[in-house]
CSV table of C-alpha atoms in Angstrom, one decimal:
chain,number,residue,atom,x,y,z
A,1,MET,CA,141.2,117.4,42.1
A,2,ILE,CA,142.8,120.6,40.9
A,3,LEU,CA,144.3,121.0,37.4
A,4,LEU,CA,147.5,123.1,37.7
A,5,LEU,CA,148.8,124.9,34.6
A,6,ASP,CA,152.1,126.6,34.4
A,7,ILE,CA,152.0,128.5,31.1
A,8,GLY,CA,155.6,129.8,30.5
A,9,ASN,CA,157.3,131.6,27.7
A,10,SER,CA,157.8,128.4,25.6
A,11,ARG,CA,156.1,125.5,27.4
A,12,ILE,CA,153.0,124.5,29.3
A,13,LYS,CA,153.4,122.3,32.3
A,14,ALA,CA,150.3,120.5,33.6
A,15,ALA,CA,149.6,118.3,36.6
A,16,MET,CA,146.6,117.2,38.7
A,17,ALA,CA,146.8,117.7,42.4
A,18,GLY,CA,144.8,116.2,45.2
A,19,ALA,CA,145.2,115.2,48.9
A,20,ALA,CA,148.4,113.3,48.1
A,21,GLY,CA,150.0,116.4,46.4
A,22,ILE,CA,151.0,117.0,42.8
A,23,GLY,CA,150.8,114.1,40.5
A,24,ALA,CA,152.7,113.4,37.3
A,25,VAL,CA,153.8,116.5,35.4
A,26,SER,CA,153.5,116.7,31.6
A,27,ALA,CA,155.1,119.4,29.5
A,28,VAL,CA,154.5,120.5,25.9
A,29,ALA,CA,155.9,123.3,23.8
A,30,HIS,CA,153.2,125.9,22.8
A,31,ALA,CA,155.0,127.7,20.0
A,32,GLY,CA,153.5,131.0,21.0
A,33,ASP,CA,149.9,129.8,20.9
A,34,PRO,CA,149.2,128.4,24.4
A,35,ALA,CA,145.4,128.3,24.0
A,36,ALA,CA,145.6,126.0,20.9
A,37,THR,CA,148.1,123.8,22.8
A,38,LEU,CA,145.6,123.2,25.6
A,39,THR,CA,143.7,120.8,23.4
A,40,GLN,CA,146.5,118.3,24.2
A,41,LEU,CA,145.7,118.2,27.9
A,42,PRO,CA,144.1,115.1,29.4
A,43,GLN,CA,140.3,115.1,29.1
A,44,GLU,CA,139.7,114.1,32.8
A,45,LYS,CA,137.5,116.9,34.3
A,46,PRO,CA,139.0,118.5,37.4
A,47,GLU,CA,137.0,120.2,40.2
A,48,ARG,CA,139.1,123.4,39.8
A,49,ILE,CA,141.6,124.9,37.5
A,50,ALA,CA,144.5,127.1,38.7
A,51,VAL,CA,146.7,128.9,36.1
A,52,ALA,CA,150.0,130.7,36.2
A,53,ASN,CA,150.3,132.6,32.9
A,54,VAL,CA,153.4,134.7,31.9
A,55,THR,CA,152.4,135.0,28.2
A,56,GLY,CA,150.5,138.2,28.9
A,57,ALA,CA,147.0,139.5,29.0
A,58,ALA,CA,146.6,139.2,25.2
A,59,HIS,CA,146.6,135.4,25.6
A,60,GLU,CA,144.6,135.2,28.8
A,61,GLN,CA,141.1,135.5,27.3
A,62,GLN,CA,141.9,132.8,24.7
A,63,ILE,CA,143.3,130.5,27.4
A,64,GLU,CA,140.2,131.0,29.5
A,65,ALA,CA,137.9,130.2,26.6
A,66,ALA,CA,139.9,127.1,25.6
A,67,LEU,CA,139.7,125.8,29.2
A,68,ARG,CA,135.9,126.5,29.5
A,69,ALA,CA,135.3,124.7,26.2
A,70,ARG,CA,137.3,121.7,27.2
A,71,TYR,CA,136.2,121.3,30.9
A,72,GLY,CA,133.2,123.5,31.4
A,73,ILE,CA,135.0,125.3,34.2
A,74,ALA,CA,136.2,128.9,34.6
A,75,PRO,CA,139.9,128.8,35.5
A,76,ALA,CA,141.4,130.9,38.3
A,77,PHE,CA,144.4,132.9,37.2
A,78,ALA,CA,147.0,133.5,39.9
A,79,ARG,CA,147.9,137.2,40.4
A,80,THR,CA,151.0,138.5,42.2
A,81,GLN,CA,150.0,139.9,45.6
A,82,GLY,CA,151.9,142.3,47.8
A,83,GLU,CA,151.2,140.1,50.8
A,84,CYS,CA,150.0,136.5,50.9
A,85,GLY,CA,150.2,134.0,53.7
A,86,GLY,CA,152.9,136.1,55.5
A,87,LEU,CA,155.0,136.6,52.4
A,88,LYS,CA,155.5,140.3,51.7
A,89,LEU,CA,156.9,141.6,48.5
A,90,ALA,CA,159.6,144.3,48.2
A,91,TYR,CA,158.0,145.8,45.0
A,92,ALA,CA,156.0,149.0,45.4
A,93,GLN,CA,153.9,147.8,42.5
A,94,PRO,CA,153.5,144.1,43.2
A,95,GLN,CA,151.7,143.4,39.9
A,96,ARG,CA,155.0,144.1,38.0
A,97,LEU,CA,156.7,141.1,39.6
A,98,GLY,CA,156.1,138.0,37.4
A,99,VAL,CA,153.6,135.6,38.8
A,100,ASP,CA,156.1,132.7,38.2
A,101,ARG,CA,158.7,134.3,40.5
A,102,TRP,CA,156.0,135.1,43.1
A,103,LEU,CA,154.7,131.5,43.1
A,104,MET,CA,158.1,130.1,43.6
A,105,MET,CA,158.6,132.2,46.6
A,106,LEU,CA,155.1,131.4,47.9
A,107,ALA,CA,155.8,127.7,47.5
A,108,LEU,CA,158.9,127.8,49.7
A,109,TRP,CA,157.4,130.2,52.3
A,110,HIS,CA,154.2,128.1,52.5
A,111,GLU,CA,156.3,125.0,53.0
A,112,THR,CA,158.6,126.3,55.7
A,113,ALA,CA,158.5,129.9,57.1
A,114,GLY,CA,162.2,130.8,57.0
A,115,ALA,CA,164.8,132.6,55.0
A,116,PHE,CA,165.6,131.4,51.5
A,117,GLY,CA,167.0,132.3,48.1
A,118,VAL,CA,165.5,130.9,44.9
A,119,GLY,CA,166.9,131.0,41.4
A,120,ALA,CA,165.2,130.0,38.2
A,121,ALA,CA,167.1,129.2,35.0
A,122,GLY,CA,165.1,129.4,31.8
A,123,THR,CA,164.7,131.9,29.0
A,124,ALA,CA,165.5,134.4,31.7
A,125,LEU,CA,167.7,133.9,34.8
A,126,THR,CA,166.1,135.1,38.0
A,127,TYR,CA,166.9,135.1,41.7
A,128,ASP,CA,164.9,136.3,44.7
A,129,ALA,CA,165.8,136.4,48.4
A,130,VAL,CA,163.3,136.3,51.3
A,131,ASP,CA,164.3,136.8,55.0
A,132,ALA,CA,163.1,134.9,58.1
A,133,SER,CA,160.2,137.2,58.6
A,134,GLY,CA,158.8,136.6,55.1
A,135,GLN,CA,160.0,139.9,53.7
A,136,HIS,CA,161.1,139.8,50.1
A,137,LEU,CA,164.5,141.5,49.9
A,138,GLY,CA,164.5,141.9,46.1
A,139,GLY,CA,165.9,140.0,43.2
A,140,PHE,CA,167.4,140.1,39.7
A,141,ILE,CA,166.4,139.3,36.2
A,142,ALA,CA,169.1,138.5,33.6
A,143,ALA,CA,169.5,136.7,30.3
A,144,GLY,CA,169.2,133.0,30.7
A,145,LEU,CA,171.7,130.5,29.2
A,146,SER,CA,170.2,130.2,25.7
A,147,THR,CA,169.5,134.0,25.6
A,148,HIS,CA,173.1,134.7,26.5
A,149,LEU,CA,174.3,132.5,23.7
A,150,GLN,CA,172.0,134.0,21.2
A,151,ALA,CA,173.0,137.5,22.2
A,152,VAL,CA,176.7,136.8,21.7
A,153,LEU,CA,176.3,135.0,18.4
A,154,GLY,CA,173.9,137.7,17.1
A,155,ALA,CA,176.2,140.6,18.1
A,156,THR,CA,179.5,139.3,16.8
A,157,ARG,CA,180.9,138.2,13.5
A,158,PHE,CA,183.3,135.4,14.3
A,159,GLY,CA,182.3,132.0,12.9
A,160,THR,CA,181.3,129.1,15.1
A,161,GLY,CA,180.3,125.5,14.7
A,162,ALA,CA,177.9,123.6,16.9
A,163,LEU,CA,178.3,124.8,20.5
A,164,GLY,CA,177.4,121.6,22.2
A,165,GLU,CA,176.2,121.3,25.8
A,166,GLN,CA,179.4,120.2,27.6
A,167,TYR,CA,179.3,122.9,30.3
A,168,SER,CA,181.8,123.1,33.2
A,169,ASP,CA,183.1,125.7,35.6
A,170,GLY,CA,186.3,126.0,33.6
A,171,LEU,CA,187.6,127.9,30.5
A,172,GLY,CA,187.1,127.0,26.9
A,173,GLN,CA,189.9,126.0,24.5
A,174,ASP,CA,188.3,126.8,21.2
A,175,THR,CA,185.8,129.5,20.1
A,176,GLU,CA,182.7,127.3,20.5
A,177,ALA,CA,183.7,126.3,24.1
A,178,CYS,CA,184.6,129.9,24.9
A,179,VAL,CA,181.2,131.2,23.9
A,180,ARG,CA,179.5,128.3,25.7
A,181,GLN,CA,181.5,128.8,28.9
A,182,GLY,CA,181.1,132.6,28.8
A,183,ALA,CA,177.3,132.2,28.9
A,184,PHE,CA,177.4,129.5,31.5
A,185,LEU,CA,179.8,131.2,33.8
A,186,ALA,CA,177.9,134.5,33.6
A,187,CYS,CA,174.7,132.8,34.8
A,188,LEU,CA,176.5,130.7,37.4
A,189,GLY,CA,178.4,133.7,38.7
A,190,ALA,CA,175.2,135.8,39.1
A,191,LEU,CA,173.6,133.0,41.1
A,192,GLU,CA,176.6,132.5,43.3
A,193,HIS,CA,177.1,136.2,43.9
A,194,ALA,CA,173.4,136.7,44.9
A,195,ALA,CA,173.6,133.8,47.3
A,196,ARG,CA,176.7,135.3,48.9
A,197,ARG,CA,175.2,138.7,49.1
A,198,HIS,CA,172.0,137.3,50.7
A,199,PRO,CA,173.0,134.2,52.6
A,200,ALA,CA,170.2,131.9,53.7
A,201,PRO,CA,169.9,128.3,55.0
A,202,ARG,CA,167.9,127.3,52.0
A,203,GLN,CA,169.1,128.0,48.4
A,204,VAL,CA,166.9,126.5,45.7
A,205,ILE,CA,167.3,126.2,41.9
A,206,SER,CA,164.4,125.7,39.5
A,207,GLY,CA,163.7,126.2,35.8
A,208,GLY,CA,164.3,124.1,32.7
A,209,ASP,CA,168.1,124.8,32.8
A,210,GLY,CA,168.3,124.2,36.5
A,211,PRO,CA,169.9,120.7,36.1
A,212,LEU,CA,172.8,122.2,34.1
A,213,PHE,CA,173.7,124.5,37.0
A,214,GLN,CA,172.9,122.3,40.0
A,215,PRO,CA,176.2,120.2,39.9
A,216,TRP,CA,178.1,123.4,40.5
A,217,LEU,CA,175.7,124.6,43.2
A,218,PRO,CA,176.1,121.6,45.5
A,219,ASP,CA,174.4,123.3,48.5
A,220,TRP,CA,171.4,124.3,46.4
A,221,SER,CA,168.3,122.0,46.3
A,222,PRO,CA,166.8,121.3,42.9
A,223,ARG,CA,163.0,121.9,42.7
A,224,PRO,CA,162.0,121.7,39.0
A,225,GLN,CA,158.2,122.0,39.6
A,226,LEU,CA,158.4,125.0,42.0
A,227,VAL,CA,155.9,127.1,40.0
A,228,LEU,CA,153.3,124.3,40.2
A,229,GLU,CA,154.0,123.9,43.9
A,230,GLY,CA,153.4,127.6,44.4
A,231,LEU,CA,150.3,127.4,42.3
A,232,LEU,CA,148.9,124.7,44.5
A,233,ALA,CA,149.8,126.7,47.7
A,234,TRP,CA,148.0,129.7,46.2
A,235,ALA,CA,144.9,127.6,45.3
A,236,GLN,CA,144.8,126.2,48.9
A,237,LEU,CA,145.2,129.7,50.4
A,238,SER,CA,142.5,131.0,48.1
A,239,ALA,CA,140.0,128.2,48.8
């Protein structure tokens, strides 16, 4: 069994994977200290540990030490590669592309070699396009939904009450709804434009806020655990 760990900006997702694929996924907030949060993982000892970490090198040594102490195994940290399994990145410096974006692309390419677009809606909003040959065409990184809201409220002086989460593709009729809809439509429009600019038979949405956008992206497939899927693909390719 392989223990898969997706250590994001605010949460850790964990799952065991075996011959039957990825098992039940658990998620816990790490409040900026992922190494300390790893003590909440199940104690069942895996055969291997694969980690996707976007919290930076400053946390990596602590994460490795915590996993060694808990399981007696050295974890393998996924690194973005310029070419892997036929997937080729557009970046001249591949290491500058976030490992979470790379793993999402790797998951989809490893599953079916064909053109696709993949968006991820979380703290940041990202999108990447890959053509039928496995060539990454590029992508974008923008503020995610909550980051948009915080930016507007932090840079303006008008008063608002609770914003709520009643998102739609329409316009707001009070200040709270206008702020909420402005952030939502900015993110939705960016995804829609990217998909029009780079049409592909598969468009996929992932990330914690993915379910908020998916009703207005009816042709997009929801894949909430895509980073973990990519991590498993990378672990299999690296075995």
